[in-house]
Structures are given as C-alpha cells and as structure tokens.
Short mmCIF file of C-alpha atoms and ligand atoms in Angstrom, two decimals:
data_model
loop_
_atom_site.label_atom_id
_atom_site.label_comp_id
_atom_site.label_asym_id
_atom_site.label_seq_id
_atom_site.Cartn_x
_atom_site.Cartn_y
_atom_site.Cartn_z
CA MET A 1 16.81 48.41 108.73
CA GLU A 2 13.11 48.17 109.55
CA ALA A 3 10.68 48.42 106.62
CA GLU A 4 8.77 51.20 108.44
CA GLU A 5 11.91 53.32 108.71
CA PHE A 6 12.64 52.88 105.00
CA VAL A 7 9.07 53.79 103.98
CA GLU A 8 9.05 56.80 106.29
CA ALA A 9 12.27 58.05 104.68
CA LEU A 10 10.78 57.68 101.18
CA ARG A 11 7.67 59.57 102.32
CA ALA A 12 9.87 62.35 103.70
CA TYR A 13 11.74 62.39 100.35
CA GLY A 14 8.33 63.12 98.77
CA VAL A 15 7.25 59.80 97.27
CA GLU A 16 3.51 59.93 96.60
CA ARG A 17 3.01 56.87 94.40
CA VAL A 18 4.75 53.53 94.03
CA THR A 19 4.76 50.79 91.43
CA GLY A 20 7.01 47.92 90.40
CA VAL A 21 7.28 44.14 90.38
CA PRO A 22 7.99 42.60 93.78
CA CYS A 23 11.20 41.13 95.14
CA GLY A 24 11.18 39.16 98.39
CA HIS A 25 13.87 41.52 99.67
CA LEU A 26 11.52 44.51 99.27
CA ALA A 27 8.48 42.66 100.66
CA GLY A 28 8.28 44.88 103.77
CA PRO A 29 8.10 48.29 102.03
CA TRP A 30 5.87 46.78 99.31
CA THR A 31 3.31 45.67 101.92
CA LEU A 32 3.36 49.02 103.74
CA PHE A 33 2.87 51.05 100.53
CA GLU A 34 0.16 48.59 99.43
CA GLU A 35 -1.69 48.98 102.75
CA GLU A 36 -1.56 52.76 102.34
CA GLY A 37 -3.18 52.43 98.90
CA ARG A 38 -0.20 54.13 97.22
CA LEU A 39 0.99 51.11 95.24
CA VAL A 40 -0.06 49.76 91.83
CA PRO A 41 1.49 46.37 90.94
CA ALA A 42 2.71 46.57 87.33
CA ALA A 43 2.84 43.65 84.89
CA SER A 44 6.54 44.23 84.19
CA GLU A 45 9.36 46.49 85.25
CA GLY A 46 9.16 48.26 81.88
CA ALA A 47 5.46 48.95 82.32
CA ALA A 48 6.17 50.11 85.88
CA THR A 49 8.71 52.62 84.56
CA ALA A 50 6.21 54.01 82.06
CA LEU A 51 3.43 54.16 84.68
CA ALA A 52 5.71 56.06 87.02
CA ALA A 53 6.70 58.36 84.15
CA GLY A 54 2.98 59.11 83.75
CA TRP A 55 2.79 60.13 87.41
CA GLU A 56 5.91 62.24 87.05
CA LEU A 57 4.45 63.92 83.94
CA ALA A 58 1.34 64.65 86.01
CA GLY A 59 3.50 66.44 88.56
CA GLN A 60 3.65 63.68 91.21
CA THR A 61 6.70 62.08 92.76
CA ALA A 62 6.97 58.34 92.07
CA ALA A 63 9.18 55.46 93.11
CA LEU A 64 9.75 52.01 91.63
CA LEU A 65 10.30 48.88 93.72
CA VAL A 66 12.02 46.27 91.55
CA GLN A 67 14.68 43.53 91.52
CA ASN A 68 17.69 43.69 89.20
CA SER A 69 16.42 40.54 87.44
CA GLY A 70 13.89 42.96 85.92
CA PHE A 71 16.50 45.58 84.98
CA GLY A 72 16.47 44.28 81.42
CA ASN A 73 12.73 44.93 81.21
CA LEU A 74 13.12 48.54 82.30
CA ILE A 75 16.20 49.47 80.29
CA ASN A 76 14.10 50.26 77.23
CA PRO A 77 11.89 52.92 78.87
CA LEU A 78 14.90 54.08 80.91
CA THR A 79 16.98 54.79 77.80
CA SER A 80 14.23 55.90 75.42
CA LEU A 81 11.80 57.62 77.80
CA LEU A 82 13.27 58.81 81.11
CA LEU A 83 16.70 59.82 79.79
CA PRO A 84 15.85 61.67 76.54
CA TYR A 85 12.76 63.34 78.02
CA ASP A 86 14.52 64.36 81.26
CA ILE A 87 11.97 62.62 83.49
CA PRO A 88 13.20 62.02 87.05
CA LEU A 89 12.36 58.81 88.91
CA LEU A 90 13.57 57.10 92.08
CA VAL A 91 14.21 53.42 91.31
CA VAL A 92 14.71 51.21 94.36
CA MET A 93 16.33 48.05 93.01
CA THR A 94 17.41 44.98 94.96
CA MET A 95 20.66 43.34 93.96
CA ARG A 96 20.47 39.59 93.28
CA GLY A 97 23.71 37.87 92.23
CA TRP A 98 25.76 40.56 93.93
CA PRO A 99 28.32 41.18 95.41
CA ASP A 100 29.29 37.50 95.03
CA PRO A 101 27.29 35.68 92.34
CA ALA A 102 28.37 32.33 93.82
CA GLN A 103 26.23 33.14 96.88
CA ASP A 104 23.03 33.36 94.82
CA GLU A 105 21.12 31.37 92.22
CA PRO A 106 22.78 30.88 88.80
CA GLN A 107 20.14 32.88 86.90
CA HIS A 108 21.20 36.03 88.78
CA ALA A 109 24.95 35.84 88.11
CA ALA A 110 25.23 37.72 84.80
CA MET A 111 22.96 40.58 85.87
CA GLY A 112 24.38 40.69 89.41
CA THR A 113 27.90 41.26 88.13
CA SER A 114 26.88 43.85 85.51
CA THR A 115 24.10 45.97 87.08
CA VAL A 116 26.46 48.66 88.38
CA ARG A 117 28.47 48.70 85.15
CA LEU A 118 25.29 49.07 83.09
CA LEU A 119 24.26 52.08 85.15
CA GLU A 120 27.74 53.53 84.77
CA ASN A 121 27.65 52.99 81.00
CA LEU A 122 24.30 54.74 80.81
CA ASP A 123 25.60 57.55 83.03
CA VAL A 124 22.66 57.10 85.40
CA PRO A 125 23.28 58.26 88.98
CA HIS A 126 23.11 55.46 91.54
CA THR A 127 24.31 54.42 94.95
CA VAL A 128 24.37 51.25 97.04
CA LEU A 129 22.38 51.45 100.28
CA GLU A 130 24.91 51.08 103.10
CA PRO A 131 23.97 50.58 106.77
CA GLY A 132 23.12 54.04 108.12
CA GLY A 133 23.44 55.52 104.63
CA LEU A 134 19.80 56.05 103.63
CA GLU A 135 19.74 59.77 104.34
CA ALA A 136 22.84 60.43 102.22
CA ALA A 137 21.48 58.19 99.44
CA LEU A 138 18.19 60.07 99.32
CA ALA A 139 20.05 63.38 99.33
CA ALA A 140 21.87 62.17 96.20
CA ALA A 141 18.50 61.14 94.75
CA SER A 142 17.17 64.65 95.42
CA GLU A 143 20.13 66.15 93.59
CA ALA A 144 19.43 63.92 90.58
CA ARG A 145 15.74 64.90 90.73
CA ALA A 146 16.66 68.56 90.75
CA GLN A 147 18.43 67.91 87.44
CA ASN A 148 15.45 65.88 86.09
CA ARG A 149 17.45 62.67 86.12
CA PRO A 150 16.48 59.20 87.30
CA PHE A 151 18.29 57.77 90.33
CA PHE A 152 18.88 54.14 91.29
CA LEU A 153 19.06 53.18 94.95
CA LEU A 154 20.63 49.70 94.92
CA VAL A 155 19.55 47.59 97.88
CA PRO A 156 21.67 44.61 99.04
CA ARG A 157 19.78 41.43 99.90
CA GLY A 158 18.40 41.40 103.43
CA ALA A 159 19.06 45.12 104.00
CA ILE A 160 15.38 45.95 104.65
CA GLY A 161 13.11 43.99 107.02
CA LYS A 162 9.79 42.29 106.27
CA VAL A 163 6.35 42.87 107.81
CA PRO A 164 3.74 40.11 108.34
CA ARG A 165 1.05 39.70 105.68
CA ALA A 166 -2.50 38.48 106.32
CA VAL A 167 -2.20 35.78 103.63
CA ASP A 168 0.54 34.00 105.59
CA GLN A 169 -2.02 32.77 108.10
CA GLN A 170 -4.89 31.64 105.82
CA PRO A 171 -5.98 27.99 106.34
CA VAL A 172 -6.75 25.85 103.27
CA GLU A 173 -10.16 24.11 103.03
CA ASP A 174 -10.66 20.54 101.71
CA GLY A 175 -12.32 21.35 98.37
CA GLU A 176 -10.01 24.22 97.50
CA LEU A 177 -7.44 24.11 94.76
CA THR A 178 -3.84 24.78 95.76
CA ARG A 179 -0.52 24.87 93.91
CA PRO A 180 0.64 21.55 95.43
CA ARG A 181 -2.66 19.81 94.56
CA VAL A 182 -2.73 21.11 90.97
CA VAL A 183 0.93 20.37 90.27
CA ALA A 184 0.70 16.88 91.82
CA ALA A 185 -2.30 16.07 89.59
CA LEU A 186 -0.57 17.52 86.53
CA MET A 187 2.67 15.63 87.07
CA ALA A 188 0.74 12.39 87.59
CA ALA A 189 -1.06 12.90 84.27
CA VAL A 190 1.84 14.07 82.11
CA GLY A 191 3.00 11.31 79.76
CA ASP A 192 6.59 10.04 79.49
CA ASP A 193 6.98 11.54 76.02
CA ASP A 194 5.54 14.93 76.94
CA LEU A 195 7.90 17.89 77.12
CA MET A 196 7.38 20.45 79.87
CA VAL A 197 8.52 23.97 80.68
CA THR A 198 7.95 25.26 84.20
CA THR A 199 7.95 28.94 85.13
CA THR A 200 10.30 30.61 87.57
CA GLY A 201 9.56 30.48 91.30
CA TYR A 202 7.58 28.07 93.45
CA LEU A 203 5.87 26.37 90.49
CA SER A 204 9.15 25.05 89.10
CA ARG A 205 10.15 23.90 92.56
CA GLN A 206 6.80 22.14 93.04
CA ALA A 207 7.02 20.38 89.67
CA HIS A 208 10.54 19.21 90.52
CA HIS A 209 9.39 18.03 93.95
CA GLU A 210 6.39 16.09 92.61
CA LYS A 211 8.26 14.39 89.76
CA ASP A 212 11.75 15.21 88.55
CA ARG A 213 11.95 14.27 84.88
CA ASP A 214 14.52 14.77 82.10
CA GLY A 215 11.78 16.07 79.80
CA THR A 216 11.01 19.03 82.07
CA PHE A 217 12.88 22.26 81.43
CA TYR A 218 13.01 24.00 84.81
CA MET A 219 13.16 27.66 83.83
CA GLN A 220 14.63 29.72 86.67
CA GLY A 221 14.70 33.39 85.79
CA SER A 222 13.34 34.66 82.43
CA MET A 223 10.06 35.46 84.16
CA GLY A 224 7.16 35.45 81.69
CA HIS A 225 8.99 33.57 78.97
CA ALA A 226 8.04 29.93 79.69
CA GLY A 227 5.19 30.10 77.16
CA ALA A 228 7.44 31.23 74.33
CA ILE A 229 9.94 28.48 75.09
CA GLY A 230 7.05 26.01 75.00
CA LEU A 231 5.90 27.41 71.66
CA GLY A 232 9.40 26.90 70.25
CA LEU A 233 9.42 23.30 71.44
CA ALA A 234 5.89 22.61 70.22
CA THR A 235 6.52 23.94 66.72
CA ALA A 236 9.86 22.09 66.51
CA HIS A 237 8.22 18.84 67.66
CA PRO A 238 4.59 18.82 66.49
CA GLU A 239 4.41 15.09 67.30
CA ARG A 240 5.14 15.66 71.01
CA ARG A 241 2.75 17.20 73.52
CA VAL A 242 4.28 20.26 75.16
CA VAL A 243 2.96 21.42 78.54
CA VAL A 244 3.83 24.88 79.87
CA LEU A 245 3.32 25.44 83.60
CA ASP A 246 2.89 29.15 84.27
CA GLY A 247 1.93 31.53 87.09
CA ASP A 248 -0.54 34.41 86.77
CA GLY A 249 2.17 37.01 87.45
CA ALA A 250 4.49 35.49 84.85
CA PHE A 251 1.68 35.12 82.29
CA LEU A 252 0.68 38.76 82.76
CA MET A 253 4.29 39.97 82.50
CA HIS A 254 4.39 39.06 78.80
CA LEU A 255 0.69 38.68 78.01
CA GLY A 256 1.40 39.27 74.31
CA THR A 257 3.05 35.85 74.17
CA GLY A 258 -0.41 34.35 74.77
CA SER A 259 -1.47 35.79 71.42
CA THR A 260 1.64 34.38 69.71
CA MET A 261 1.06 30.96 71.27
CA ALA A 262 -2.58 30.98 70.20
CA ALA A 263 -1.71 32.10 66.66
CA ALA A 264 1.37 29.97 66.02
CA GLY A 265 0.92 27.02 68.40
CA GLY A 266 -0.43 23.72 67.18
CA ALA A 267 -2.73 21.04 68.58
CA ASN A 268 0.11 19.77 70.80
CA LEU A 269 0.52 22.90 72.97
CA VAL A 270 -1.04 23.05 76.45
CA HIS A 271 -0.58 26.21 78.52
CA VAL A 272 -1.45 25.64 82.18
CA VAL A 273 -1.74 28.75 84.38
CA VAL A 274 -1.92 28.39 88.16
CA ASP A 275 -3.62 31.61 89.24
CA ASN A 276 -3.22 32.28 92.95
CA GLY A 277 -3.89 36.00 92.56
CA CYS A 278 -0.42 36.87 93.77
CA TYR A 279 3.32 36.70 93.33
CA GLU A 280 3.59 33.87 95.84
CA SER A 281 7.30 33.24 95.32
CA THR A 282 8.24 36.73 96.49
CA GLY A 283 5.83 36.97 99.44
CA CYS A 284 2.28 36.80 98.01
CA GLN A 285 1.97 40.40 96.85
CA ALA A 286 -1.28 40.79 94.85
CA THR A 287 -1.18 40.64 91.06
CA THR A 288 -4.02 42.15 89.02
CA SER A 289 -5.35 38.70 88.00
CA GLY A 290 -8.33 38.95 90.35
CA ASP A 291 -10.17 41.06 87.76
CA ILE A 292 -9.45 38.74 84.83
CA ASP A 293 -12.17 36.71 83.12
CA TRP A 294 -9.82 33.92 82.02
CA ALA A 295 -12.36 32.22 79.75
CA ALA A 296 -12.96 35.48 77.87
CA LEU A 297 -9.23 36.29 77.79
CA GLY A 298 -8.24 32.87 76.47
CA GLU A 299 -10.91 32.94 73.79
CA GLY A 300 -10.08 36.52 72.90
CA LEU A 301 -6.41 35.67 72.49
CA GLY A 302 -7.41 32.83 70.18
CA TYR A 303 -6.57 29.66 72.16
CA ARG A 304 -8.50 26.80 70.58
CA THR A 305 -9.59 25.32 73.90
CA VAL A 306 -9.97 27.23 77.19
CA THR A 307 -10.74 25.62 80.54
CA VAL A 308 -11.05 27.30 83.94
CA SER A 309 -11.20 25.22 87.14
CA ARG A 310 -11.95 26.38 90.66
CA SER A 311 -12.59 23.20 92.65
CA ALA A 312 -10.36 20.37 93.80
CA ARG A 313 -13.21 17.90 93.46
CA SER A 314 -12.86 17.39 89.70
CA LEU A 315 -9.11 18.10 89.58
CA SER A 316 -7.88 14.86 87.97
CA GLU A 317 -10.60 14.95 85.29
CA ASP A 318 -9.95 18.64 84.62
CA VAL A 319 -6.24 17.98 84.13
CA ARG A 320 -6.93 14.98 81.89
CA GLN A 321 -9.41 16.96 79.80
CA ALA A 322 -6.97 19.83 79.29
CA LEU A 323 -4.13 17.51 78.30
CA ASP A 324 -6.31 15.59 75.84
CA ALA A 325 -7.97 18.65 74.26
CA LYS A 326 -6.91 20.04 70.88
CA GLY A 327 -4.43 22.83 71.37
CA PRO A 328 -3.43 25.47 71.68
CA VAL A 329 -5.08 24.97 75.09
CA LEU A 330 -5.23 27.53 77.88
CA CYS A 331 -6.02 25.71 81.12
CA VAL A 332 -6.40 27.90 84.20
CA PHE A 333 -6.64 26.74 87.80
CA ARG A 334 -7.78 29.32 90.32
CA VAL A 335 -6.02 28.32 93.52
CA VAL A 336 -5.60 29.66 97.05
CA PRO A 337 -2.03 30.58 98.03
CA THR A 338 -0.04 28.12 100.15
CA PRO A 339 3.10 30.13 100.93
CA GLY A 340 4.16 27.62 103.61
CA GLU A 341 4.76 24.79 101.13
CA VAL A 342 8.13 25.51 99.53
CA HIS A 343 10.58 23.00 98.06
CA PRO A 344 14.20 23.25 96.87
CA ARG A 345 14.96 24.59 93.40
CA ALA A 346 15.84 22.15 90.62
CA THR A 347 19.30 23.74 90.44
CA ALA A 348 19.97 22.71 94.05
CA SER A 349 20.56 19.18 92.67
CA THR A 350 21.04 19.70 88.90
CA GLY A 351 22.98 22.61 87.39
CA PRO A 352 21.55 24.65 84.49
CA ALA A 353 23.87 23.04 81.92
CA ASP A 354 22.80 19.57 83.05
CA ILE A 355 19.13 20.56 82.94
CA VAL A 356 19.66 21.56 79.30
CA ARG A 357 21.71 18.49 78.42
CA ARG A 358 19.21 15.99 79.77
CA PHE A 359 16.24 17.96 78.41
CA ARG A 360 17.74 18.03 74.92
CA ALA A 361 18.37 14.32 75.08
CA ALA A 362 14.73 13.76 76.07
CA ALA A 363 13.50 16.13 73.35
CA THR A 364 15.56 14.70 70.52
CA GLY A 365 15.87 11.12 71.64
CA ALA A 366 19.62 11.46 71.04
CA PRO A 367 22.16 10.65 73.76
CA ALA A 368 23.07 13.58 75.99
CA ARG A 369 25.70 15.66 74.22
CA GLU A 370 28.71 17.00 76.02
CA ARG A 371 29.11 20.76 75.84
CA ARG A 372 31.71 21.89 73.33
CA PRO A 373 34.72 23.71 74.73
CA ALA A 374 34.37 27.49 74.38
CA VAL A 375 37.62 27.77 72.38
CA SER A 376 38.62 25.35 69.65
CA THR A 377 42.32 24.45 69.59
CA SER A 378 42.30 22.88 66.11
C1 TPP B 401 11.82 40.03 85.42
C2 TPP B 401 11.65 39.55 86.82
N1 TPP B 401 11.03 40.34 87.72
C3 TPP B 401 10.87 39.92 89.01
C4 TPP B 401 11.33 38.70 89.41
C5 TPP B 401 11.20 38.24 90.84
N2 TPP B 401 10.22 37.13 90.91
C6 TPP B 401 10.61 35.84 90.95
S1 TPP B 401 9.33 34.76 91.06
C7 TPP B 401 8.23 36.04 91.05
C8 TPP B 401 6.77 35.80 91.23
C9 TPP B 401 6.13 35.02 90.12
O1 TPP B 401 4.72 35.13 90.28
P1 TPP B 401 3.73 34.13 89.56
O2 TPP B 401 4.14 33.94 88.16
O3 TPP B 401 2.34 34.61 89.81
O4 TPP B 401 3.99 32.75 90.28
P2 TPP B 401 3.86 32.38 91.86
O5 TPP B 401 5.11 32.85 92.49
O6 TPP B 401 2.64 33.05 92.39
O7 TPP B 401 3.74 30.88 91.85
C10 TPP B 401 8.87 37.29 90.96
C11 TPP B 401 8.19 38.59 90.95
C12 TPP B 401 11.99 37.91 88.43
N3 TPP B 401 12.48 36.71 88.72
N4 TPP B 401 12.13 38.36 87.16
#
C-alpha cells in the first residue's frame, strides 16, 4: 500500500505523535510523519517506548515505528512500564527474518522466527498487516487501547511504499568527507596486526568492499554494540591495536558504552565514528547527532584523545594521527551522506560462523578451529 494511505489511516486512528528507530521498510511513513513535524527519532527502541509512554501519560495518542531487530530493546519498557501501568501504545513493527528466515539476512533469523511467539507469551495483542486489512487491524488496536493495552501491528517487508527524500539527490563536493572516502583511508592505514569491528549497515559493507581481512569482525545486527565488542578485544589483547568503526546512530543507541570504553579501554583502543547525521542504511532518516559537540562529548566521556575532522583535504593525516594516538581514542568524521554507494554485505560471501572462525584465528594467531558438534556422542 502507499505510504500516504498508511499515514492517513494512522491519523484517522488518532495518532498525534510518532517516535521510533527507522527500518527501510517503514521509510515512507517515517518521512511523511517527519515532514509533518510529528516525529522524534529516538536513540533506541526502548527509549522510544518510554518517550511514547510520556506522551500517553500526557493524554496524547502515540505510535512507534520500529523493526523487530529492535524488539529486544523495547521488551524491557514493554514488560515493566506499559504492561504493569496499563499504558496503551500502538507499535508498528516491521518483520525481518519472517515468514521465511532463509529469505533474509542471518542476523534476523532468531528474532524473525520468535517475534510472534514472544508477543503471545507476553499476552500482548497483535496482528499481521494483510493486504486490505489495515482497517480491521486498527479496529483491533482501538479495542486494545480501550482496555489500556499496547497493540503491535506487524508489517511484512515491502508492504508499505516509500516516498522520495531530498537527501537522495544531493551532489558531493570535492573537499567533502564521505563514508567511502573515510573508510577507504581507514582501511589503507589499518595495520596487518590490527583487529577491527565494524558496525551494522553500510559501514560494514564499505569496510568489506575496501579491504576484506580476516582480522575484521563484520558485525551485522547488534546495532550499537560494536564498541563493547572492541573493548572486549582490546582488554583481552592489550598488545594489539583495536579499531572500532561506528555510525552516529549506532553510537547514540548505546551511548553509555562510550563511558565504559573510556573508563576501561587501554591505549590500544581506537573508536572511529562516521557521523553522517542520519541512519543512512535505512534511508537517511535524521539522527539527533547534528546537535552534538563531539569534542566536548568525547572529553566528557573520558576518552584520552578526541579528534573531529570535517574536511577531506587532511583525511590521510587525520586517520594516521587517530590510529597513532594514545587510546582510548574517539575519532569522529563528519561526512555528507552518499546513499547511492552501497556494496554487498560481508555475509554475502562469508557466513557468520566463518567470519568468527577466521577472526579468532587472526586474533589468537592459532589455526582456525572447527566448530564443535552441538551434541557430544562420547
Ligand atoms: C536494534 C536495531 N534497530 C534498528 C535496526 C535497523 N538499522 C539497521 S542499520 C541502521 C542505521 C544505522 O545508522 P548509523 O549507525 O548512523 O549508520 P549509517 O547507516 O548512517 O552508516 C538501522 C536503524 C537494527 N539493525 N537494529
């Protein structure tokens, strides 16, 4: 169905305010609500749930736009806020890894096959959006609202259309920083012994495209957790430099990890954030990074070295400087979005288990270990 039709139906249902974390399959409604000034992008699905609860407590009708990859983030405020306090909320959630997990990326399989069962276990009313079924679904949502209960409208992939966004057409100037330019410079400077973790979305794809290496852990899914993985690696291997490649949306999703990295990370930890001001991988919806003073944030969190770069002219030196500085380093590149440049995911050529096997071999210097069988017969 058209995005306009979907948004009109939600308006008629009574939705006054919208928040969430974007999914490419909700890009159309997201853009329309954003243009109307009704939408606040939240750092995480859990924060979005609490923000919406605030609107509901204030007597307004709210809706969430989220993907089921973020269901884990919102289960806590669902079970300990909405349900015990009888706060209603319409949650529009796209279904990755469903109905057939084999038709989607591996990181969506476990959640795709269990989303409906989780809702059933929690006794939360829900329905799957069928063609022509929006009116009936929203009637069920109204019934749940009348009983002060949350309601999940589960949206299959591709069920709702997109609308064009202004950012899609922006040309890139010569001196401007972009994701491809930053990642190319970074991958050229990273040493053979360095370990890397790359965040979910286009950044992982770009890193893989520029230079596929055994010592890079391509993290698909687990949005916001690349930094913590990097901290684990860096503390386990203080003799190795560990480079985390992050996005602004992912960094903001679990901002507290920045404090942990700064407090517990050693001189060998370098946290690179490519800040394009948006969730580029899901359609360039704005994040709230535009208001961040990264130098002040990095220092405030306690990173030992903080660098912020805005120009492509000194890119190679800026990358070198950040890699050679004493960590924990926070190294931020403010870039312009380049949504047209997209490359295949690492898992298109290397499965998750193989990514782990070869990464572990690179991290430990030991030969790649075969996975043990799940059940021992001895
Ligand atoms: C918990 C969770 N919520 C939402 C998503 C969907 N998602 C995948 S990539 C992405 C955008 C990441 O934005 P950012 O970190 O700024 O990197 P960019 O895409 O701009 O390079 C989102 C929202 C997800 N994978 N996981």
